[in-house]
Short mmCIF file of C-alpha atoms and ligand atoms in Angstrom, two decimals:
data_model
loop_
_atom_site.label_atom_id
_atom_site.label_comp_id
_atom_site.label_asym_id
_atom_site.label_seq_id
_atom_site.Cartn_x
_atom_site.Cartn_y
_atom_site.Cartn_z
CA MET A 177 8.32 -92.06 -117.89
CA HIS A 178 5.49 -89.63 -118.48
CA SER A 179 5.05 -86.72 -116.12
CA ARG A 180 2.08 -84.78 -117.51
CA LEU A 181 -1.67 -85.17 -117.53
CA PHE A 182 -3.31 -86.91 -120.47
CA ILE A 183 -6.38 -84.90 -121.49
CA ASP A 184 -8.22 -84.99 -124.82
CA GLY A 185 -5.41 -86.92 -126.46
CA GLU A 186 -2.69 -84.44 -125.39
CA TRP A 187 0.02 -84.46 -122.73
CA ILE A 188 -0.39 -81.26 -120.74
CA ALA A 189 0.97 -79.69 -117.56
CA ALA A 190 -1.36 -79.10 -114.60
CA ALA A 191 -3.11 -75.73 -115.02
CA ASN A 192 -1.38 -74.38 -111.91
CA GLY A 193 1.98 -75.90 -112.90
CA ALA A 194 2.19 -77.96 -109.69
CA MET A 195 4.07 -81.26 -109.52
CA PHE A 196 4.51 -83.92 -106.85
CA ASP A 197 7.34 -86.34 -106.08
CA VAL A 198 7.36 -90.01 -106.99
CA ILE A 199 9.38 -91.97 -104.42
CA ASN A 200 10.96 -95.42 -104.64
CA PRO A 201 9.92 -97.14 -101.37
CA ALA A 202 12.94 -99.48 -101.51
CA ASN A 203 15.34 -96.60 -100.81
CA GLU A 204 13.07 -93.56 -100.24
CA GLU A 205 14.68 -91.71 -103.15
CA VAL A 206 12.65 -89.28 -105.27
CA PHE A 207 13.12 -90.61 -108.81
CA HIS A 208 10.51 -88.66 -110.74
CA GLN A 209 7.92 -85.90 -110.58
CA VAL A 210 4.40 -85.90 -111.94
CA ALA A 211 1.80 -83.17 -112.55
CA ALA A 212 -0.44 -82.48 -109.54
CA GLY A 213 -3.82 -82.07 -111.20
CA ALA A 214 -6.56 -80.14 -109.43
CA ALA A 215 -10.16 -79.02 -110.00
CA SER A 216 -9.56 -77.10 -113.23
CA ASP A 217 -7.70 -80.06 -114.76
CA ILE A 218 -10.52 -82.36 -113.70
CA ASN A 219 -12.98 -79.99 -115.39
CA ALA A 220 -10.95 -80.10 -118.61
CA ALA A 221 -10.74 -83.90 -118.48
CA VAL A 222 -14.47 -84.34 -117.80
CA LYS A 223 -15.28 -81.91 -120.61
CA ALA A 224 -13.12 -83.92 -123.03
CA ALA A 225 -14.73 -87.20 -121.96
CA ARG A 226 -18.22 -85.69 -122.22
CA ARG A 227 -17.53 -84.42 -125.75
CA ALA A 228 -16.07 -87.79 -126.75
CA PHE A 229 -19.17 -89.50 -125.39
CA ASP A 230 -21.78 -87.13 -126.83
CA GLU A 231 -20.17 -86.53 -130.23
CA GLY A 232 -17.30 -88.95 -130.76
CA PRO A 233 -17.18 -92.35 -132.48
CA TRP A 234 -16.41 -94.59 -129.47
CA PRO A 235 -19.90 -95.11 -128.02
CA ARG A 236 -21.27 -95.45 -131.55
CA MET A 237 -18.89 -98.22 -132.61
CA ASN A 238 -20.11 -101.76 -132.31
CA GLY A 239 -18.55 -104.22 -129.88
CA VAL A 240 -16.47 -105.91 -132.57
CA GLN A 241 -14.84 -102.60 -133.47
CA ARG A 242 -14.19 -101.74 -129.83
CA ALA A 243 -12.80 -105.22 -129.17
CA LYS A 244 -10.17 -104.73 -131.89
CA ILE A 245 -8.71 -101.77 -130.00
CA LEU A 246 -9.00 -103.47 -126.60
CA ASN A 247 -7.10 -106.46 -127.97
CA LYS A 248 -4.39 -104.15 -129.32
CA ILE A 249 -4.09 -102.62 -125.85
CA ALA A 250 -3.68 -106.13 -124.41
CA ASP A 251 -1.04 -106.96 -127.06
CA THR A 252 0.98 -103.85 -126.17
CA ILE A 253 0.82 -104.51 -122.43
CA GLU A 254 2.09 -108.02 -123.16
CA GLN A 255 4.90 -106.70 -125.37
CA GLN A 256 5.91 -104.15 -122.72
CA THR A 257 5.45 -106.43 -119.71
CA GLN A 258 9.06 -106.23 -118.54
CA GLN A 259 9.37 -102.42 -118.78
CA LEU A 260 5.95 -101.84 -117.20
CA ALA A 261 6.68 -104.32 -114.41
CA ARG A 262 9.97 -102.59 -113.56
CA LEU A 263 8.20 -99.25 -113.42
CA GLU A 264 5.59 -100.77 -111.10
CA VAL A 265 8.36 -102.05 -108.80
CA LEU A 266 10.02 -98.62 -108.63
CA ASP A 267 6.69 -97.00 -107.83
CA ASN A 268 5.12 -99.59 -105.53
CA GLY A 269 7.96 -101.74 -104.18
CA LYS A 270 6.48 -105.17 -104.96
CA PRO A 271 8.80 -107.99 -106.08
CA LEU A 272 9.37 -108.06 -109.85
CA PRO A 273 7.78 -111.50 -110.47
CA GLU A 274 4.58 -110.23 -108.81
CA ALA A 275 4.65 -107.11 -110.96
CA VAL A 276 5.12 -109.27 -114.07
CA TRP A 277 2.12 -111.31 -112.99
CA ASP A 278 0.09 -108.08 -112.57
CA MET A 279 1.00 -106.99 -116.11
CA GLU A 280 -0.09 -110.37 -117.50
CA ASP A 281 -3.35 -110.11 -115.57
CA SER A 282 -3.87 -106.55 -116.85
CA ALA A 283 -3.43 -107.72 -120.44
CA GLY A 284 -5.77 -110.66 -119.71
CA CYS A 285 -8.35 -108.26 -118.33
CA PHE A 286 -8.37 -106.19 -121.55
CA ARG A 287 -8.65 -109.40 -123.59
CA PHE A 288 -11.51 -110.73 -121.48
CA PHE A 289 -13.54 -107.53 -121.82
CA ALA A 290 -12.74 -107.37 -125.55
CA GLY A 291 -14.46 -110.77 -125.72
CA LEU A 292 -17.50 -109.48 -123.84
CA ALA A 293 -17.68 -106.38 -126.05
CA GLN A 294 -17.68 -108.62 -129.09
CA LYS A 295 -20.43 -110.86 -127.72
CA SER A 296 -22.48 -107.90 -126.56
CA ASP A 297 -23.49 -106.98 -130.12
CA ASN A 298 -25.65 -110.10 -130.28
CA GLU A 299 -27.07 -109.58 -126.83
CA ALA A 300 -27.71 -105.86 -127.10
CA GLU A 301 -31.44 -106.25 -127.62
CA GLU A 302 -33.84 -108.59 -125.92
CA GLN A 303 -37.56 -108.98 -126.53
CA ILE A 304 -39.42 -109.65 -123.32
CA ALA A 305 -42.87 -111.17 -123.01
CA LEU A 306 -45.57 -109.03 -121.39
CA ASP A 307 -48.89 -110.13 -119.98
CA ASP A 308 -50.64 -107.61 -122.26
CA PRO A 309 -50.52 -108.64 -125.97
CA GLY A 310 -51.24 -105.04 -126.98
CA PHE A 311 -47.66 -104.07 -126.21
CA LYS A 312 -44.20 -105.19 -127.19
CA THR A 313 -41.12 -104.41 -125.11
CA THR A 314 -37.52 -104.50 -126.20
CA VAL A 315 -34.73 -104.16 -123.63
CA VAL A 316 -31.58 -102.49 -124.90
CA LYS A 317 -28.20 -101.98 -123.27
CA GLU A 318 -26.30 -98.72 -123.61
CA PRO A 319 -23.08 -97.34 -122.16
CA VAL A 320 -23.63 -95.50 -118.87
CA GLY A 321 -21.89 -92.38 -120.18
CA VAL A 322 -18.88 -90.62 -118.69
CA ALA A 323 -17.27 -92.75 -115.99
CA ALA A 324 -14.73 -91.74 -113.36
CA ALA A 325 -12.28 -94.30 -111.98
CA ILE A 326 -10.42 -93.58 -108.76
CA ILE A 327 -7.92 -96.27 -107.84
CA PRO A 328 -5.47 -97.21 -105.07
CA TRP A 329 -1.74 -97.94 -105.08
CA ASN A 330 -1.51 -101.67 -104.30
CA TYR A 331 -1.98 -102.95 -107.89
CA PRO A 332 -1.56 -99.73 -109.86
CA LEU A 333 -1.98 -100.97 -113.43
CA LEU A 334 -4.23 -103.92 -112.60
CA MET A 335 -6.71 -101.78 -110.63
CA ALA A 336 -6.80 -99.36 -113.58
CA ALA A 337 -7.40 -102.30 -115.97
CA TRP A 338 -10.29 -103.62 -113.84
CA LYS A 339 -12.14 -100.35 -114.48
CA VAL A 340 -10.82 -99.06 -117.81
CA ALA A 341 -11.25 -102.36 -119.71
CA PRO A 342 -14.97 -102.94 -118.92
CA ALA A 343 -15.82 -99.24 -119.21
CA LEU A 344 -14.23 -98.98 -122.66
CA ALA A 345 -15.75 -102.32 -123.69
CA ALA A 346 -19.20 -100.98 -122.82
CA GLY A 347 -18.60 -97.78 -124.84
CA CYS A 348 -18.10 -95.35 -121.95
CA CYS A 349 -15.65 -92.45 -121.97
CA MET A 350 -13.57 -91.90 -118.85
CA VAL A 351 -11.43 -89.95 -116.45
CA LEU A 352 -8.94 -92.07 -114.50
CA LYS A 353 -7.29 -90.80 -111.34
CA PRO A 354 -4.49 -93.05 -110.10
CA SER A 355 -3.12 -92.96 -106.56
CA GLU A 356 -0.62 -90.18 -105.90
CA LEU A 357 1.73 -92.87 -104.53
CA THR A 358 1.85 -94.86 -107.80
CA PRO A 359 0.88 -92.69 -110.79
CA LEU A 360 3.30 -94.00 -113.44
CA THR A 361 1.74 -97.06 -115.08
CA ALA A 362 -1.65 -95.30 -115.43
CA LEU A 363 0.11 -92.69 -117.58
CA GLU A 364 1.75 -95.49 -119.59
CA LEU A 365 -1.72 -97.00 -120.06
CA ALA A 366 -2.94 -93.70 -121.53
CA ASP A 367 -0.07 -93.84 -124.00
CA ILE A 368 -0.77 -97.47 -124.87
CA CYS A 369 -4.49 -96.81 -125.42
CA HIS A 370 -3.75 -93.80 -127.59
CA SER A 371 -1.26 -95.76 -129.72
CA ALA A 372 -3.78 -98.59 -130.06
CA GLY A 373 -6.16 -96.14 -131.74
CA LEU A 374 -8.48 -95.14 -128.91
CA PRO A 375 -10.07 -91.86 -130.08
CA LYS A 376 -9.06 -88.71 -128.25
CA GLY A 377 -11.01 -87.81 -125.14
CA VAL A 378 -12.17 -91.39 -124.51
CA LEU A 379 -9.60 -92.04 -121.76
CA ASN A 380 -8.22 -89.09 -119.81
CA VAL A 381 -5.73 -89.56 -116.98
CA VAL A 382 -5.37 -86.93 -114.27
CA THR A 383 -2.69 -87.55 -111.65
CA GLY A 384 -3.02 -85.67 -108.37
CA LEU A 385 -3.73 -85.84 -104.68
CA GLY A 386 -6.97 -87.29 -103.34
CA PRO A 387 -8.56 -84.13 -101.93
CA ASP A 388 -7.33 -81.94 -104.85
CA ALA A 389 -8.15 -84.20 -107.81
CA GLY A 390 -10.21 -87.15 -106.48
CA GLN A 391 -12.71 -85.05 -104.57
CA PRO A 392 -13.65 -82.69 -107.46
CA LEU A 393 -13.90 -85.71 -109.73
CA SER A 394 -16.32 -87.51 -107.42
CA GLU A 395 -18.37 -84.33 -106.99
CA HIS A 396 -18.46 -83.46 -110.70
CA CYS A 397 -22.01 -83.15 -112.04
CA ASP A 398 -21.04 -84.21 -115.56
CA ILE A 399 -19.84 -87.65 -114.41
CA ASP A 400 -22.51 -90.35 -114.77
CA LYS A 401 -20.76 -93.17 -112.98
CA ILE A 402 -18.02 -93.42 -110.41
CA ALA A 403 -16.02 -96.57 -109.81
CA PHE A 404 -13.89 -96.28 -106.69
CA THR A 405 -11.39 -98.65 -105.11
CA GLY A 406 -9.75 -97.67 -101.85
CA SER A 407 -10.29 -97.41 -98.13
CA VAL A 408 -13.64 -97.30 -96.32
CA PRO A 409 -13.23 -93.68 -95.07
CA THR A 410 -12.44 -92.40 -98.59
CA GLY A 411 -15.17 -94.60 -100.08
CA SER A 412 -17.64 -93.01 -97.73
CA LYS A 413 -16.53 -89.50 -98.84
CA VAL A 414 -16.82 -90.53 -102.49
CA MET A 415 -20.32 -91.90 -101.87
CA ALA A 416 -21.38 -88.62 -100.23
CA ALA A 417 -19.87 -86.59 -103.09
CA ALA A 418 -21.55 -88.85 -105.66
CA ALA A 419 -24.90 -87.95 -104.12
CA ASN A 420 -24.48 -84.51 -105.73
CA ASN A 421 -26.06 -85.69 -108.96
CA ILE A 422 -27.09 -89.23 -107.92
CA LYS A 423 -24.18 -90.89 -109.71
CA ASN A 424 -24.25 -94.58 -110.32
CA ILE A 425 -21.51 -95.83 -107.97
CA SER A 426 -19.54 -98.95 -107.33
CA LEU A 427 -17.21 -99.19 -104.35
CA GLU A 428 -14.44 -101.75 -103.76
CA LEU A 429 -13.25 -101.13 -100.22
CA GLY A 430 -11.23 -102.73 -97.47
CA GLY A 431 -11.35 -106.07 -95.73
CA LYS A 432 -10.26 -108.18 -92.79
CA SER A 433 -10.86 -111.54 -94.34
CA PRO A 434 -10.89 -114.81 -92.40
CA PHE A 435 -9.20 -118.08 -93.34
CA VAL A 436 -10.64 -121.11 -91.48
CA ILE A 437 -8.35 -124.16 -91.29
CA PHE A 438 -9.86 -127.43 -90.03
CA ALA A 439 -7.71 -130.03 -88.28
CA ASP A 440 -7.93 -132.51 -91.17
CA ALA A 441 -6.23 -130.06 -93.55
CA ASP A 442 -2.76 -130.88 -94.86
CA ILE A 443 -0.50 -128.74 -92.68
CA GLU A 444 2.02 -127.99 -95.45
CA LYS A 445 -0.72 -126.79 -97.81
CA ALA A 446 -2.30 -124.77 -95.01
CA VAL A 447 0.98 -123.02 -94.18
CA GLU A 448 1.68 -122.25 -97.84
CA TRP A 449 -1.77 -120.78 -98.57
CA VAL A 450 -1.98 -118.83 -95.30
CA MET A 451 1.41 -117.29 -96.08
CA PHE A 452 0.35 -116.49 -99.64
CA GLY A 453 -2.88 -114.99 -98.30
CA ILE A 454 -1.07 -112.43 -96.15
CA PHE A 455 2.57 -111.99 -97.22
CA TRP A 456 2.01 -111.83 -100.98
CA ASN A 457 2.22 -108.18 -102.16
CA GLN A 458 3.48 -107.28 -98.63
CA GLY A 459 -0.05 -107.92 -97.33
CA GLU A 460 -1.16 -104.77 -99.16
CA VAL A 461 -4.09 -106.69 -100.58
CA CYS A 462 -7.73 -105.80 -99.94
CA SER A 463 -8.69 -109.48 -99.85
CA ALA A 464 -5.69 -110.57 -97.73
CA THR A 465 -6.76 -113.34 -95.37
CA SER A 466 -5.40 -111.54 -92.33
CA ARG A 467 -7.51 -113.34 -89.66
CA VAL A 468 -6.65 -117.01 -89.48
CA LEU A 469 -8.74 -119.47 -87.47
CA VAL A 470 -7.18 -122.89 -86.84
CA GLU A 471 -9.01 -125.83 -85.27
CA ARG A 472 -7.55 -126.52 -81.82
CA ALA A 473 -5.99 -129.94 -82.64
CA LEU A 474 -3.87 -128.37 -85.40
CA TYR A 475 -3.27 -125.00 -83.72
CA GLU A 476 0.13 -125.51 -82.01
CA PRO A 477 1.79 -127.53 -84.81
CA PHE A 478 0.47 -124.96 -87.32
CA LEU A 479 1.94 -122.03 -85.34
CA ALA A 480 5.33 -123.70 -85.08
CA ARG A 481 5.43 -124.52 -88.80
CA ILE A 482 4.27 -121.12 -90.11
CA ALA A 483 6.66 -119.22 -87.81
CA GLU A 484 9.52 -121.33 -89.14
CA GLU A 485 8.60 -120.58 -92.78
CA ALA A 486 7.79 -116.87 -92.26
CA LYS A 487 11.32 -116.29 -90.94
CA LYS A 488 12.76 -117.68 -94.19
CA ILE A 489 11.06 -115.15 -96.52
CA THR A 490 13.66 -113.18 -98.47
CA ILE A 491 13.11 -109.46 -97.89
CA GLY A 492 14.62 -106.79 -100.12
CA ASN A 493 14.41 -104.48 -103.09
CA GLY A 494 11.72 -105.85 -105.41
CA LEU A 495 14.14 -105.70 -108.35
CA ASP A 496 16.60 -108.09 -106.67
CA GLU A 497 16.58 -111.78 -107.60
CA GLY A 498 14.80 -114.10 -105.17
CA VAL A 499 13.06 -111.36 -103.14
CA LEU A 500 9.58 -112.41 -102.00
CA LEU A 501 8.74 -109.45 -99.74
CA GLY A 502 9.47 -105.90 -100.88
CA PRO A 503 9.06 -102.62 -99.01
CA LEU A 504 5.63 -101.23 -98.21
CA VAL A 505 4.47 -98.56 -100.63
CA SER A 506 5.54 -95.52 -98.58
CA LYS A 507 6.98 -94.26 -95.32
CA GLY A 508 3.44 -93.36 -94.26
CA GLN A 509 2.22 -96.92 -94.84
CA GLN A 510 5.23 -98.34 -92.98
CA GLU A 511 4.45 -96.05 -90.02
CA LYS A 512 0.77 -97.09 -90.08
CA VAL A 513 1.66 -100.79 -90.02
CA LEU A 514 4.26 -100.35 -87.25
CA ALA A 515 1.68 -98.38 -85.22
CA ALA A 516 -0.83 -101.22 -85.71
CA ILE A 517 1.77 -103.72 -84.43
CA LYS A 518 2.42 -101.55 -81.37
CA ARG A 519 -1.31 -101.33 -80.74
CA GLY A 520 -1.58 -105.12 -80.87
CA LEU A 521 1.20 -105.47 -78.30
CA ASP A 522 -0.33 -102.75 -76.09
CA ASP A 523 -3.64 -104.66 -76.18
CA GLY A 524 -1.91 -107.80 -74.90
CA ALA A 525 -1.43 -109.87 -78.07
CA ARG A 526 1.75 -111.92 -78.51
CA ILE A 527 4.13 -111.73 -81.45
CA LEU A 528 5.22 -115.13 -82.69
CA THR A 529 7.64 -113.79 -85.25
CA GLY A 530 8.53 -110.43 -86.87
CA GLY A 531 7.05 -107.23 -85.50
CA GLY A 532 9.63 -104.68 -86.63
CA VAL A 533 11.78 -103.24 -89.38
CA PRO A 534 14.18 -105.92 -90.67
CA ALA A 535 17.70 -105.29 -89.29
CA GLN A 536 19.34 -105.36 -92.74
CA HIS A 537 16.72 -103.00 -94.28
CA GLN A 538 16.58 -99.95 -92.04
CA ASN A 539 16.60 -97.74 -95.14
CA GLY A 540 13.39 -98.06 -97.17
CA CYS A 541 9.82 -98.77 -96.06
CA PHE A 542 10.23 -102.41 -94.94
CA VAL A 543 8.30 -104.35 -92.29
CA GLU A 544 9.04 -107.95 -91.29
CA PRO A 545 6.45 -110.69 -91.90
CA THR A 546 4.64 -110.60 -88.57
CA ILE A 547 2.48 -113.20 -86.85
CA PHE A 548 0.28 -112.34 -83.86
CA THR A 549 -1.49 -114.76 -81.52
CA ASP A 550 -3.39 -114.52 -78.23
CA MET A 551 -5.48 -111.48 -79.14
CA ASN A 552 -9.09 -110.93 -78.10
CA GLU A 553 -11.82 -111.24 -80.70
CA ASP A 554 -12.84 -107.61 -80.18
CA SER A 555 -9.27 -106.27 -80.22
CA TRP A 556 -8.24 -103.67 -82.75
CA ILE A 557 -5.70 -105.85 -84.58
CA TRP A 558 -8.22 -108.68 -84.97
CA GLN A 559 -10.95 -106.37 -86.26
CA GLU A 560 -9.24 -103.64 -88.33
CA GLU A 561 -7.50 -103.73 -91.70
CA ILE A 562 -3.72 -103.28 -91.28
CA PHE A 563 -2.79 -103.51 -94.98
CA GLY A 564 0.68 -104.90 -94.34
CA PRO A 565 2.39 -108.28 -93.77
CA VAL A 566 0.68 -108.88 -90.42
CA VAL A 567 -1.48 -111.91 -89.69
CA CYS A 568 -3.48 -112.70 -86.55
CA ILE A 569 -4.11 -116.34 -85.67
CA LYS A 570 -6.69 -117.74 -83.22
CA PRO A 571 -7.83 -121.28 -82.35
CA PHE A 572 -11.44 -122.56 -82.56
CA ASP A 573 -13.25 -125.65 -81.27
CA SER A 574 -16.24 -126.23 -83.56
CA GLU A 575 -17.50 -125.46 -87.05
CA SER A 576 -20.26 -123.21 -85.74
CA GLU A 577 -17.80 -121.27 -83.57
CA ALA A 578 -15.46 -120.80 -86.55
CA ILE A 579 -18.30 -119.46 -88.74
CA LYS A 580 -19.45 -117.11 -85.99
CA MET A 581 -15.93 -115.76 -85.46
CA ALA A 582 -15.30 -115.48 -89.21
CA ASN A 583 -18.46 -113.43 -89.74
CA ASN A 584 -17.89 -111.21 -86.70
CA SER A 585 -16.51 -108.30 -88.75
CA ARG A 586 -17.79 -105.07 -90.27
CA PHE A 587 -16.08 -106.17 -93.50
CA GLY A 588 -17.17 -108.90 -95.91
CA LEU A 589 -14.82 -108.87 -98.87
CA ALA A 590 -13.35 -112.38 -98.87
CA ALA A 591 -13.06 -115.56 -96.82
CA ALA A 592 -11.30 -118.89 -97.18
CA VAL A 593 -11.66 -122.39 -95.79
CA MET A 594 -9.37 -125.40 -95.91
CA CYS A 595 -10.39 -128.94 -94.95
CA ALA A 596 -10.34 -132.48 -96.29
CA ASP A 597 -14.14 -132.84 -96.16
CA ASP A 598 -15.59 -131.21 -99.28
CA GLU A 599 -19.15 -131.25 -97.95
CA ARG A 600 -18.02 -129.28 -94.91
CA ALA A 601 -16.00 -126.88 -97.09
CA GLN A 602 -19.05 -126.20 -99.27
CA ARG A 603 -21.26 -125.69 -96.20
CA VAL A 604 -18.81 -123.25 -94.59
CA ALA A 605 -18.29 -121.41 -97.90
CA ARG A 606 -22.04 -120.76 -98.07
CA ALA A 607 -22.17 -119.63 -94.43
CA PHE A 608 -19.47 -116.95 -94.90
CA LYS A 609 -20.83 -113.42 -95.25
CA ALA A 610 -18.37 -112.41 -97.95
CA GLY A 611 -18.44 -111.73 -101.69
CA ILE A 612 -15.40 -113.87 -102.56
CA VAL A 613 -14.80 -117.31 -101.02
CA TRP A 614 -11.84 -119.59 -101.62
CA ILE A 615 -11.77 -123.29 -100.78
CA ASN A 616 -8.35 -124.88 -100.15
CA CYS A 617 -6.55 -121.72 -101.33
CA SER A 618 -6.50 -117.94 -100.83
CA GLN A 619 -6.23 -115.07 -103.33
CA PRO A 620 -6.32 -116.50 -106.87
CA THR A 621 -8.38 -114.02 -108.89
CA PHE A 622 -9.83 -114.36 -112.37
CA ALA A 623 -11.12 -111.74 -114.82
CA GLU A 624 -14.12 -114.02 -115.50
CA ALA A 625 -15.42 -114.16 -111.90
CA PRO A 626 -17.28 -111.44 -109.94
CA TRP A 627 -15.23 -109.45 -107.43
CA GLY A 628 -16.63 -107.37 -104.57
CA GLY A 629 -17.71 -107.34 -100.99
CA TYR A 630 -20.58 -107.63 -98.53
CA LYS A 631 -21.12 -105.15 -95.68
CA GLN A 632 -18.60 -102.27 -95.48
CA SER A 633 -16.34 -103.89 -98.07
CA GLY A 634 -18.28 -102.24 -100.84
CA ILE A 635 -21.16 -101.95 -103.26
CA GLY A 636 -21.43 -103.72 -106.61
CA ARG A 637 -19.14 -106.16 -108.39
CA GLU A 638 -16.18 -105.76 -110.71
CA LEU A 639 -14.88 -108.26 -113.28
CA GLY A 640 -16.78 -110.88 -115.24
CA ARG A 641 -20.10 -110.02 -116.85
CA TRP A 642 -21.08 -108.36 -113.57
CA GLY A 643 -18.23 -105.85 -113.97
CA PHE A 644 -19.31 -105.22 -117.56
CA GLU A 645 -22.88 -104.44 -116.45
CA ASN A 646 -21.45 -101.77 -114.09
CA TYR A 647 -20.85 -99.65 -117.17
CA ARG A 648 -24.12 -100.31 -119.01
CA GLU A 649 -27.55 -98.81 -118.63
CA THR A 650 -30.67 -100.88 -119.23
CA LYS A 651 -33.42 -99.27 -121.25
CA GLN A 652 -36.89 -100.59 -122.05
CA ILE A 653 -38.54 -99.57 -125.31
CA THR A 654 -42.24 -100.32 -125.21
CA THR A 655 -44.41 -100.11 -128.35
CA TYR A 656 -48.20 -100.11 -128.47
CA ILE A 657 -48.96 -102.67 -131.18
CA SER A 658 -52.70 -103.15 -130.76
CA GLU A 659 -55.01 -101.82 -133.46
CA LYS A 660 -57.57 -100.92 -130.77
CA PRO A 661 -57.80 -97.26 -129.71
CA TRP A 662 -56.59 -96.73 -126.12
CA GLY A 663 -60.03 -95.40 -125.17
CA TRP A 664 -59.26 -93.62 -121.89
CA TYR A 665 -60.36 -90.10 -122.85
CA LEU A 666 -61.66 -90.50 -126.38
CA GLY A 667 -64.58 -92.69 -127.29
CA ARG A 668 -65.82 -93.24 -123.71
P1 NAD B 17 -7.34 -94.47 -100.24
O1 NAD B 17 -8.77 -94.54 -99.90
O2 NAD B 17 -6.45 -93.68 -99.37
O3 NAD B 17 -7.14 -93.86 -101.71
C1 NAD B 17 -7.74 -94.45 -102.85
C2 NAD B 17 -7.84 -93.39 -103.94
O4 NAD B 17 -8.74 -92.37 -103.50
C3 NAD B 17 -6.52 -92.68 -104.27
O5 NAD B 17 -6.46 -92.48 -105.67
C4 NAD B 17 -6.67 -91.36 -103.55
O6 NAD B 17 -5.93 -90.31 -104.12
C5 NAD B 17 -8.16 -91.09 -103.70
N1 NAD B 17 -8.72 -90.16 -102.72
C6 NAD B 17 -8.25 -89.81 -101.50
N2 NAD B 17 -9.07 -88.91 -100.91
C7 NAD B 17 -10.10 -88.69 -101.77
C8 NAD B 17 -11.28 -87.91 -101.72
N3 NAD B 17 -11.56 -87.14 -100.68
N4 NAD B 17 -12.13 -87.98 -102.76
C9 NAD B 17 -11.87 -88.77 -103.82
N5 NAD B 17 -10.77 -89.54 -103.93
C10 NAD B 17 -9.88 -89.49 -102.91
O7 NAD B 17 -6.86 -95.97 -100.37
P2 NAD B 17 -5.38 -96.49 -100.62
O8 NAD B 17 -4.59 -96.27 -99.39
O9 NAD B 17 -4.89 -95.95 -101.93
O10 NAD B 17 -5.65 -98.05 -100.84
C11 NAD B 17 -5.77 -98.95 -99.80
C12 NAD B 17 -7.21 -99.32 -99.57
O11 NAD B 17 -7.80 -99.78 -100.77
C13 NAD B 17 -7.36 -100.45 -98.58
O12 NAD B 17 -8.39 -100.17 -97.67
C14 NAD B 17 -7.74 -101.63 -99.47
O13 NAD B 17 -8.46 -102.64 -98.81
C15 NAD B 17 -8.53 -100.98 -100.54
N6 NAD B 17 -8.56 -101.81 -101.75
C16 NAD B 17 -9.72 -102.47 -102.06
C17 NAD B 17 -9.77 -103.30 -103.18
C18 NAD B 17 -11.03 -104.07 -103.51
O14 NAD B 17 -11.10 -104.61 -104.61
N7 NAD B 17 -12.01 -104.15 -102.64
C19 NAD B 17 -8.65 -103.42 -104.00
C20 NAD B 17 -7.50 -102.72 -103.66
C21 NAD B 17 -7.47 -101.91 -102.53
#
């Protein structure tokens, strides 16, 4: 396990020597310490990235050359999947099979963007037609420059991959700041990239607290682009800080995503996907479908069936066999989720199952899978992101009512619909005000498809060719090709 900052190809201590604890949320034990980077370390990292961008080989390589290194990074993540996944479980708490899945997705993400880098050589220049034959315009794509990536703790390596892979593919140089709650796999990624031959200074990783390391990074005037994933309040601070030098920004923020189930849906499939949409990764998922709307005729049978299944989920240490719900990431997150549950009860909602700390897991940051019903549409638990294994379920009577309730949110990250009538599903999918819509499922995510939200869920898109464009500038080069003099001042 690394414990130092990775700057300009070297492992170094924080300038002020500070460290912070890394805690296993399954037992609340401190198992490691990592350098607490601050403004001067951010300065050093930005300087290294700037030099690598202005003078180094990376932005000057072609896409085929960059793809070779990105593919090597993917190979190494695949080879080290088991070790990396175990580290992720210690740091974050998630069940091991989920962590393994994250590692496979991270490798897949590097491979996908290697493919785009390779293709980009042939698409780098485009001639466009103008309505004036005296001119010719070529459009070229270039890397944005020095990018900063600030990421959360719920998918530590995968969230890093979603930013590092496209940024490197485009030819950018970077500073990555992982969450202080889960810093370990980002440091491993630095090591993997270095061993794969990434030139020094291209990827710098500074661990540290949000206000001490994240804030100076988002304010830094030598950063050209900032890609942030996290909560709305922090996203808003990052956006304000980015205004310093008008940075290009993309924000992936929170959500309170609806899942609309019509009465003709298969109840077993509905229960399975609703559970996956909220209990997977302990509900610490930005796109979790945490507001469930069920058509009245199915409502009572659905409640009975999901309560029965939610009680059967095996809770425990993510490293233990058969566990499907691990601890939340930290004591602080556990307290936040328990406070949200109390608020729901205080506001008059009813708990169908769960609602507390599991009796056999008092030690660690565990919360039971919790199902709420009978809440008002304007209540706090129906409207606000809880970021834990807590789902709210309400009935509806018509398609138009379901759409209205689904869209009644300040968020717009994701939405899902399940019904037997495909025409209706397509209609509802188009009516949702959300950037990601699932039909007959919830959560499956692919490196090829755009990811991002409407409204307060963010700005811009990650993944796919849209994510790649995040890290590229578009330049027009216009040439005067006419033999005729311009004739504005001379020859009048
Ligand atoms: P957070 O906003 O608390 O922290 C995110 C990152 O920002 C961390 O690295 C943190 O250290 C840093 N940070 C904190 N204060 C900062 C500041 N003043 N300036 C700059 N950086 C600062 O979020 P979190 O608790 O780590 O993650 C949970 C949130 O992330 C949820 O709201 C979730 O919905 C969201 N999320 C969104 C997506 C998405 O794709 N839309 C994906 C994952 C998580």
